[in-house]
Every structure is written in C-alpha cells, then in structure tokens.
C-alpha cells in the first residue's frame, strides 16, 4: 500500500483536458546501449505525447489548461524563448479550441521564422517580442490588462507551465513510468532516470509522484539547460511541495526522493550546443533513430552518456532516458 493513498486519489481526480496519447512507450535501446557498453538502456518517449508534435509540455498543459475550459477563458497568454516548445503547444491548443493566443517571446534572429517560431505563427498566435528574458513575466501581465480592457477573458500561463497545477502532469507520468518498469521483469532493482530540466515543473512533478508512491528505487537526475544545480534543486523541491500542499492536501518530504540536478552540461549557456551535446545527438540519431534537440534533450543525453562512461551501470541498475521532446528546435 503506498503511503499517500488519499493524495494519490486526489491526483487521479484532478480535472484535465485530454491532449496526450498515454502511456508513452518505454522502449529498450539495444544498439545505443551496446555503443555505450550497457545492455540495460531504455527511453521513456515523451517526445511522443502526440499533440502538436508532442513533448513534455503536453502533459503539463493537460492540467494547466483545464481551468481555461471551465472558466469561459477567451484568450491564452504565455511566454518563452523564440524556440519555445511550451509556446508551440499552447498556441496549438488555442487554435484547436478557437481561443486567441498571445505569446510574449524574447526576440529571435532576423529573417524568416524557423522551427518552433514558424509553428507559433502557423497556429495563429500573436507575438509580442521583448528584448530580455527578465521582461517577459511583467509583459504578460500588461498584455492581460490590455486584453481585459478590450473585453477578453485572458488566462496567463506562467513560463513552461511550471506551476503546482502543471507539475501534476509529471506526477502522473511518474506513476505511469513506475508501472512500466515494474512490468519489465528484467531483475533490476534500481532505475536511474535522466531528464532535461529548466523551469522545474517536469522534475517537480516526478519528485511529487515518486514521493507519493514511496519509490526510493528510482533515482532522478535533472539535467539543467541553464541554471546552477543548487538553484534548480530548490525550485524543483519547492514546486513539488507546493503542488502537494495546494492541490493534494498533503505535505511530502522531498528528501525521501533520490533527486539531484546536474549543471555540468550547460556549457556556454542556454541553447548553445557543446561537444558532448553534439556527440549525444549523433549517437542517439545513428544508434537509435531518435531526434534530440540542441537546448534540452541533447544536454540531458550528454549527462547520461557521461554517467555511463565514467561510473558504469551496475548489475542491479537500469538507465532510463526521459525524452522530453523538442525536435522542432533541431530544425531551427
Ligand atoms: C524539450 C524540453 N525538454 C525539457 C524541458 C524542461 O522542462 P521544465 O521546464 O519542466 O523543467 C523543456 C522546457 O523548458 C523542453 O521544452
């Protein structure tokens, strides 16, 4: 019996909008594993959540957008970089449901839009460009005020949908993943999960889900796309705790979950590839037919590869790469 039965029931009962094709597959990668020297390498393919080219934002927005459907919202406002995957999925949802969508994005390079920026326009979003990342949150609020004055009923979705509500998508994903690894029957007693991490909602949800299930056999590594590891640890743990107390009526002890952020793959910064992230992209492409993106998943994969090469995979361990999507960024 897991220790948080009531909270798990509340999680299952939370309203969602259905966007994702779930469960996403957990697939073994024998050729890539052989290239790295292990026969216990798996990928949890959240790149294949399906809606509007998939990725991790689809799971988070299933929860974060549920109020928009209940409360007569007419317009969605969110923010991100010019290549934001989160903006892509939000804009696609707005298009599907006939809502207006305003994206506050940091200014991209001159020229025709490519990758996610192209898709933002294709889905009909209005773009408000700002010069600095730090301007985005305030600008979303001023856009909301302007739209209210025009008679719209806007919903502001914080960057990455990394709110307590959005993170529930990854609490549910943790349960899904545990069911899948429990049915593998491969004799392994410990699972090491590597995932990209930035605004923290993905890892916060995983922490929450594992804490509710009491799964000390699953270790989480959140591979930073930008922030220092200590900062990201705090963001993820605090968000997991807030989601538990605000939405599930419980408190969790994040220290019961084996979680650590890694910032060794950031290199020169957000969205700037490194030699290791380029090698990871090539290895996953050549040996698994898997597309990684330059900002998030290639750096998470580089951390996984570094771990396997330097520390090895012990006999009782399996390694899971949580593929959080982002492929349009490779084509930008
Ligand atoms: C493809 C991809 N992977 C990982 C992340 C990181 O997720 P989070 O912002 O929930 O930490 C993002 C978003 O920032 C993303 O777009």
Short mmCIF file of C-alpha atoms and ligand atoms in Angstrom, two decimals:
data_model
loop_
_atom_site.label_atom_id
_atom_site.label_comp_id
_atom_site.label_asym_id
_atom_site.label_seq_id
_atom_site.Cartn_x
_atom_site.Cartn_y
_atom_site.Cartn_z
CA UNK A 1 0.00 0.00 0.00
CA UNK A 2 1.64 3.32 -0.98
CA UNK A 3 1.92 5.83 1.90
CA UNK A 4 -0.26 8.61 0.42
CA UNK A 5 -3.45 6.88 -0.69
CA UNK A 6 -5.74 9.93 -0.33
CA UNK A 7 -3.34 12.24 -2.17
CA UNK A 8 -2.99 9.70 -4.98
CA UNK A 9 -6.77 9.57 -5.29
CA UNK A 10 -6.93 13.40 -5.42
CA UNK A 11 -4.26 13.36 -8.12
CA UNK A 12 -6.28 10.88 -10.19
CA UNK A 13 -9.41 13.02 -9.72
CA UNK A 14 -7.86 16.33 -10.83
CA UNK A 15 -9.62 17.77 -13.90
CA UNK A 16 -7.63 17.69 -17.11
CA UNK A 17 -8.09 18.42 -20.77
CA UNK A 18 -7.14 15.37 -22.79
CA UNK A 19 -4.27 16.14 -25.15
CA UNK A 20 -1.63 13.44 -24.73
CA UNK A 21 -1.56 9.94 -26.13
CA UNK A 22 -0.78 7.96 -22.99
CA UNK A 23 1.00 5.92 -21.88
CA UNK A 24 4.01 6.95 -23.91
CA UNK A 25 6.19 3.97 -24.82
CA UNK A 26 9.12 2.79 -22.71
CA UNK A 27 11.47 1.30 -25.29
CA UNK A 28 14.77 -0.51 -24.99
CA UNK A 29 17.70 0.87 -26.97
CA UNK A 30 19.99 -2.15 -27.51
CA UNK A 31 22.17 -0.65 -30.28
CA UNK A 32 22.76 2.62 -28.45
CA UNK A 33 23.31 0.65 -25.23
CA UNK A 34 25.94 -1.51 -26.99
CA UNK A 35 27.71 1.62 -28.28
CA UNK A 36 27.89 2.88 -24.70
CA UNK A 37 28.70 -0.52 -23.11
CA UNK A 38 25.42 -1.42 -21.38
CA UNK A 39 22.54 -3.75 -22.20
CA UNK A 40 20.11 -2.00 -19.84
CA UNK A 41 19.35 1.31 -21.56
CA UNK A 42 15.75 2.46 -22.07
CA UNK A 43 13.94 5.58 -23.28
CA UNK A 44 10.60 6.84 -21.99
CA UNK A 45 9.32 8.50 -25.14
CA UNK A 46 7.52 11.64 -24.01
CA UNK A 47 8.61 13.09 -27.34
CA UNK A 48 5.63 11.03 -28.49
CA UNK A 49 2.90 12.55 -26.32
CA UNK A 50 1.42 13.38 -29.71
CA UNK A 51 -0.42 16.68 -29.59
CA UNK A 52 1.16 19.38 -31.83
CA UNK A 53 4.44 17.41 -32.17
CA UNK A 54 4.45 16.25 -28.56
CA UNK A 55 6.99 16.67 -25.77
CA UNK A 56 6.77 17.27 -22.03
CA UNK A 57 4.64 20.42 -22.23
CA UNK A 58 1.66 18.40 -23.43
CA UNK A 59 1.42 16.56 -20.09
CA UNK A 60 1.77 19.79 -18.08
CA UNK A 61 -0.78 21.68 -20.16
CA UNK A 62 -3.35 18.91 -19.73
CA UNK A 63 -3.62 20.20 -16.14
CA UNK A 64 -2.69 23.87 -16.58
CA UNK A 65 -5.29 24.44 -19.30
CA UNK A 66 -8.17 22.65 -17.56
CA UNK A 67 -9.36 25.90 -15.90
CA UNK A 68 -9.46 27.61 -19.33
CA UNK A 69 -12.15 25.16 -20.38
CA UNK A 70 -14.24 25.67 -17.21
CA UNK A 71 -13.98 29.41 -16.70
CA UNK A 72 -15.00 30.96 -20.01
CA UNK A 73 -11.48 31.96 -20.96
CA UNK A 74 -11.25 33.59 -24.41
CA UNK A 75 -7.51 34.15 -24.70
CA UNK A 76 -4.32 32.37 -23.59
CA UNK A 77 -1.18 34.35 -22.77
CA UNK A 78 2.15 32.72 -22.18
CA UNK A 79 5.85 33.37 -22.71
CA UNK A 80 9.14 31.77 -23.67
CA UNK A 81 12.10 31.95 -26.00
CA UNK A 82 11.63 32.29 -29.75
CA UNK A 83 12.03 28.50 -29.99
CA UNK A 84 9.73 27.71 -27.06
CA UNK A 85 8.15 24.25 -27.15
CA UNK A 86 5.74 25.37 -24.45
CA UNK A 87 4.53 28.27 -26.61
CA UNK A 88 4.06 25.87 -29.53
CA UNK A 89 1.75 23.53 -27.62
CA UNK A 90 -0.19 26.40 -26.00
CA UNK A 91 -0.74 28.06 -29.40
CA UNK A 92 -1.89 24.78 -30.93
CA UNK A 93 -4.39 24.26 -28.10
CA UNK A 94 -5.75 27.78 -28.66
CA UNK A 95 -6.10 27.09 -32.38
CA UNK A 96 -7.91 23.81 -31.72
CA UNK A 97 -10.39 25.44 -29.33
CA UNK A 98 -10.91 28.77 -31.10
CA UNK A 99 -9.16 30.86 -28.43
CA UNK A 100 -6.98 33.89 -29.06
CA UNK A 101 -3.31 33.33 -28.10
CA UNK A 102 -0.65 35.92 -27.33
CA UNK A 103 2.96 34.76 -26.94
CA UNK A 104 5.47 37.06 -25.24
CA UNK A 105 8.77 35.84 -26.66
CA UNK A 106 12.31 37.07 -26.48
CA UNK A 107 13.33 38.46 -29.85
CA UNK A 108 14.77 35.83 -32.20
CA UNK A 109 17.24 36.18 -35.05
CA UNK A 110 16.22 38.30 -38.06
CA UNK A 111 14.88 36.50 -41.10
CA UNK A 112 12.08 34.05 -41.76
CA UNK A 113 10.94 32.14 -38.66
CA UNK A 114 12.05 28.51 -38.42
CA UNK A 115 11.39 25.54 -36.10
CA UNK A 116 9.05 26.36 -33.23
CA UNK A 117 8.91 30.06 -34.19
CA UNK A 118 7.45 29.01 -37.54
CA UNK A 119 4.86 26.87 -35.76
CA UNK A 120 3.88 29.69 -33.37
CA UNK A 121 2.81 31.68 -36.43
CA UNK A 122 1.24 28.69 -38.17
CA UNK A 123 -1.03 28.16 -35.14
CA UNK A 124 -2.16 31.77 -35.41
CA UNK A 125 -0.56 33.17 -32.25
CA UNK A 126 0.05 36.92 -31.90
CA UNK A 127 3.67 37.58 -30.99
CA UNK A 128 4.78 40.30 -28.57
CA UNK A 129 8.59 40.44 -28.79
CA UNK A 130 10.72 41.63 -25.85
CA UNK A 131 14.48 42.15 -25.68
CA UNK A 132 15.27 40.43 -22.37
CA UNK A 133 14.07 37.22 -20.68
CA UNK A 134 13.56 39.22 -17.49
CA UNK A 135 10.89 41.38 -19.17
CA UNK A 136 8.59 38.52 -20.05
CA UNK A 137 6.58 37.97 -16.84
CA UNK A 138 5.73 41.65 -16.42
CA UNK A 139 4.85 41.99 -20.10
CA UNK A 140 2.42 39.06 -19.84
CA UNK A 141 0.60 40.90 -17.04
CA UNK A 142 0.40 44.13 -19.02
CA UNK A 143 -0.88 42.25 -22.09
CA UNK A 144 -3.52 40.62 -19.85
CA UNK A 145 -4.63 44.05 -18.60
CA UNK A 146 -4.85 45.39 -22.15
CA UNK A 147 -6.92 42.39 -23.25
CA UNK A 148 -9.26 42.67 -20.27
CA UNK A 149 -9.86 46.30 -21.26
CA UNK A 150 -10.83 45.01 -24.73
CA UNK A 151 -13.40 42.69 -23.16
CA UNK A 152 -11.37 39.47 -23.39
CA UNK A 153 -11.14 36.99 -20.52
CA UNK A 154 -7.44 36.04 -20.56
CA UNK A 155 -5.61 33.23 -18.76
CA UNK A 156 -1.91 33.82 -18.09
CA UNK A 157 0.10 30.60 -18.08
CA UNK A 158 3.50 31.08 -16.43
CA UNK A 159 6.63 30.08 -18.37
CA UNK A 160 6.84 26.36 -19.05
CA UNK A 161 3.53 25.78 -17.20
CA UNK A 162 5.82 25.11 -14.25
CA UNK A 163 3.15 25.80 -11.67
CA UNK A 164 1.85 23.44 -8.99
CA UNK A 165 -1.02 22.58 -11.34
CA UNK A 166 1.18 21.99 -14.41
CA UNK A 167 3.60 19.82 -12.45
CA UNK A 168 0.80 17.34 -11.71
CA UNK A 169 1.24 16.14 -15.30
CA UNK A 170 4.62 14.73 -14.30
CA UNK A 171 3.37 13.30 -11.01
CA UNK A 172 1.06 11.24 -13.17
CA UNK A 173 3.95 10.44 -15.52
CA UNK A 174 5.95 9.10 -12.55
CA UNK A 175 3.13 6.67 -11.77
CA UNK A 176 2.98 5.63 -15.43
CA UNK A 177 6.74 5.08 -15.57
CA UNK A 178 6.76 3.03 -12.35
CA UNK A 179 4.03 0.75 -13.73
CA UNK A 180 6.10 0.24 -16.87
CA UNK A 181 9.39 -0.53 -15.12
CA UNK A 182 7.64 -2.85 -12.68
CA UNK A 183 6.40 -4.94 -15.58
CA UNK A 184 9.81 -5.31 -17.26
CA UNK A 185 10.80 -8.41 -15.28
CA UNK A 186 14.50 -7.82 -16.01
CA UNK A 187 15.70 -8.41 -12.46
CA UNK A 188 16.95 -4.84 -11.96
CA UNK A 189 16.17 -3.28 -8.59
CA UNK A 190 17.21 0.33 -9.24
CA UNK A 191 16.29 2.75 -12.04
CA UNK A 192 18.31 5.85 -12.91
CA UNK A 193 16.23 8.43 -14.82
CA UNK A 194 17.88 11.26 -16.76
CA UNK A 195 15.70 14.18 -17.88
CA UNK A 196 16.26 17.71 -19.12
CA UNK A 197 15.26 20.41 -16.62
CA UNK A 198 14.79 24.16 -16.91
CA UNK A 199 11.72 25.83 -15.37
CA UNK A 200 11.48 22.85 -12.99
CA UNK A 201 7.91 21.61 -13.47
CA UNK A 202 8.89 18.30 -15.02
CA UNK A 203 11.26 17.28 -12.24
CA UNK A 204 8.95 18.71 -9.55
CA UNK A 205 6.14 16.51 -10.81
CA UNK A 206 8.38 13.45 -10.92
CA UNK A 207 9.59 14.16 -7.36
CA UNK A 208 5.99 14.51 -6.20
CA UNK A 209 4.85 11.31 -7.90
CA UNK A 210 7.76 9.27 -6.55
CA UNK A 211 7.29 10.69 -3.03
CA UNK A 212 3.59 9.77 -3.08
CA UNK A 213 4.45 6.25 -4.23
CA UNK A 214 7.39 5.93 -1.81
CA UNK A 215 9.71 4.86 -4.63
CA UNK A 216 13.27 5.12 -3.32
CA UNK A 217 14.34 2.65 -6.02
CA UNK A 218 14.03 5.33 -8.72
CA UNK A 219 16.78 7.97 -8.83
CA UNK A 220 16.15 11.21 -10.70
CA UNK A 221 18.79 13.31 -12.43
CA UNK A 222 17.51 16.67 -13.69
CA UNK A 223 19.97 17.95 -16.26
CA UNK A 224 19.99 21.73 -16.31
CA UNK A 225 19.65 23.69 -19.55
CA UNK A 226 20.74 26.91 -17.88
CA UNK A 227 20.53 27.41 -14.09
CA UNK A 228 23.09 26.30 -11.47
CA UNK A 229 22.25 22.90 -9.95
CA UNK A 230 21.66 24.18 -6.40
CA UNK A 231 19.16 26.77 -7.65
CA UNK A 232 17.30 24.20 -9.74
CA UNK A 233 17.23 21.73 -6.81
CA UNK A 234 15.48 24.36 -4.69
CA UNK A 235 13.00 25.31 -7.43
CA UNK A 236 12.02 21.67 -8.10
CA UNK A 237 11.71 20.66 -4.44
CA UNK A 238 9.68 23.78 -3.55
CA UNK A 239 7.35 23.31 -6.50
CA UNK A 240 6.80 19.63 -5.61
CA UNK A 241 5.94 20.65 -2.06
CA UNK A 242 3.59 23.43 -3.21
CA UNK A 243 1.76 21.07 -5.55
CA UNK A 244 1.34 18.54 -2.72
CA UNK A 245 0.01 21.05 -0.23
CA UNK A 246 -2.05 23.33 -2.53
CA UNK A 247 -3.64 20.66 -4.70
CA UNK A 248 -3.41 17.28 -2.99
CA UNK A 249 -3.93 18.26 0.65
CA UNK A 250 -0.74 16.70 1.93
CA UNK A 251 2.86 17.54 2.56
CA UNK A 252 5.71 15.47 1.25
CA UNK A 253 9.27 15.15 2.38
CA UNK A 254 11.28 15.71 -0.82
CA UNK A 255 14.33 14.27 0.93
CA UNK A 256 12.69 10.82 0.67
CA UNK A 257 13.17 11.06 -3.11
CA UNK A 258 16.59 10.48 -4.59
CA UNK A 259 16.90 13.54 -6.79
CA UNK A 260 19.80 15.68 -7.94
CA UNK A 261 20.20 18.41 -10.52
CA UNK A 262 23.28 18.31 -12.76
CA UNK A 263 24.68 21.51 -14.29
CA UNK A 264 27.83 20.03 -15.84
CA UNK A 265 26.37 20.05 -19.38
CA UNK A 266 25.26 23.70 -19.62
CA UNK A 267 28.50 24.73 -21.37
CA UNK A 268 28.42 28.33 -22.58
CA UNK A 269 24.72 28.61 -21.77
CA UNK A 270 21.09 28.12 -22.68
CA UNK A 271 20.62 26.79 -26.20
CA UNK A 272 24.34 26.76 -27.04
CA UNK A 273 25.47 23.28 -28.07
CA UNK A 274 28.60 21.70 -26.59
CA UNK A 275 30.89 18.99 -28.00
CA UNK A 276 29.19 16.50 -25.66
CA UNK A 277 25.65 17.53 -26.69
CA UNK A 278 26.59 17.28 -30.38
CA UNK A 279 28.05 13.81 -29.80
CA UNK A 280 24.90 12.78 -27.91
CA UNK A 281 22.72 13.97 -30.80
CA UNK A 282 24.79 11.91 -33.25
CA UNK A 283 24.82 8.78 -31.08
CA UNK A 284 21.06 8.85 -30.44
CA UNK A 285 20.41 9.51 -34.13
CA UNK A 286 22.82 6.88 -35.51
CA UNK A 287 22.15 4.12 -32.98
CA UNK A 288 18.50 4.63 -32.03
CA UNK A 289 16.79 6.73 -34.70
CA UNK A 290 15.93 9.27 -32.00
CA UNK A 291 15.93 13.04 -32.62
CA UNK A 292 17.33 15.20 -29.82
CA UNK A 293 17.10 19.00 -29.63
CA UNK A 294 20.03 21.39 -29.10
CA UNK A 295 18.71 23.12 -25.95
CA UNK A 296 17.34 20.43 -23.63
CA UNK A 297 17.42 16.77 -24.58
CA UNK A 298 20.90 16.67 -26.15
CA UNK A 299 22.35 18.01 -22.89
CA UNK A 300 20.34 15.53 -20.81
CA UNK A 301 21.58 12.74 -23.08
CA UNK A 302 25.15 14.02 -22.71
CA UNK A 303 24.80 13.72 -18.93
CA UNK A 304 23.50 10.17 -19.28
CA UNK A 305 26.41 9.24 -21.55
CA UNK A 306 28.94 10.81 -19.15
CA UNK A 307 27.39 8.86 -16.27
CA UNK A 308 27.53 5.52 -18.12
CA UNK A 309 31.11 6.12 -19.29
CA UNK A 310 32.53 7.34 -16.00
CA UNK A 311 30.53 5.42 -13.39
CA UNK A 312 29.26 2.47 -15.42
CA UNK A 313 25.95 0.67 -14.96
CA UNK A 314 25.91 -1.73 -12.02
CA UNK A 315 24.34 -5.18 -12.38
CA UNK A 316 21.19 -4.21 -10.46
CA UNK A 317 20.64 -0.94 -12.37
CA UNK A 318 18.81 0.11 -15.50
CA UNK A 319 19.09 3.54 -17.12
CA UNK A 320 16.07 5.42 -18.46
CA UNK A 321 16.36 8.48 -20.70
CA UNK A 322 13.20 10.56 -20.34
CA UNK A 323 12.86 12.05 -23.80
CA UNK A 324 11.04 15.35 -23.25
CA UNK A 325 10.73 16.24 -26.95
CA UNK A 326 11.77 19.49 -28.60
CA UNK A 327 12.63 18.16 -32.08
CA UNK A 328 11.45 21.35 -33.90
CA UNK A 329 14.40 23.14 -32.24
CA UNK A 330 16.84 20.97 -34.21
CA UNK A 331 15.31 22.27 -37.43
CA UNK A 332 15.52 25.95 -36.43
C1 LIG B 1 12.08 19.71 -24.85
C2 LIG B 1 12.12 20.16 -23.43
N1 LIG B 1 12.69 19.38 -22.52
C3 LIG B 1 12.78 19.75 -21.23
C4 LIG B 1 12.30 20.97 -20.79
C5 LIG B 1 12.44 21.33 -19.36
O1 LIG B 1 11.25 21.13 -18.67
P1 LIG B 1 10.89 22.02 -17.41
O2 LIG B 1 10.78 23.42 -17.89
O3 LIG B 1 9.62 21.45 -16.91
O4 LIG B 1 12.00 21.89 -16.42
C6 LIG B 1 11.68 21.84 -21.72
C7 LIG B 1 11.13 23.14 -21.34
O5 LIG B 1 11.72 24.01 -20.86
C8 LIG B 1 11.58 21.42 -23.07
O6 LIG B 1 10.99 22.19 -23.99
#
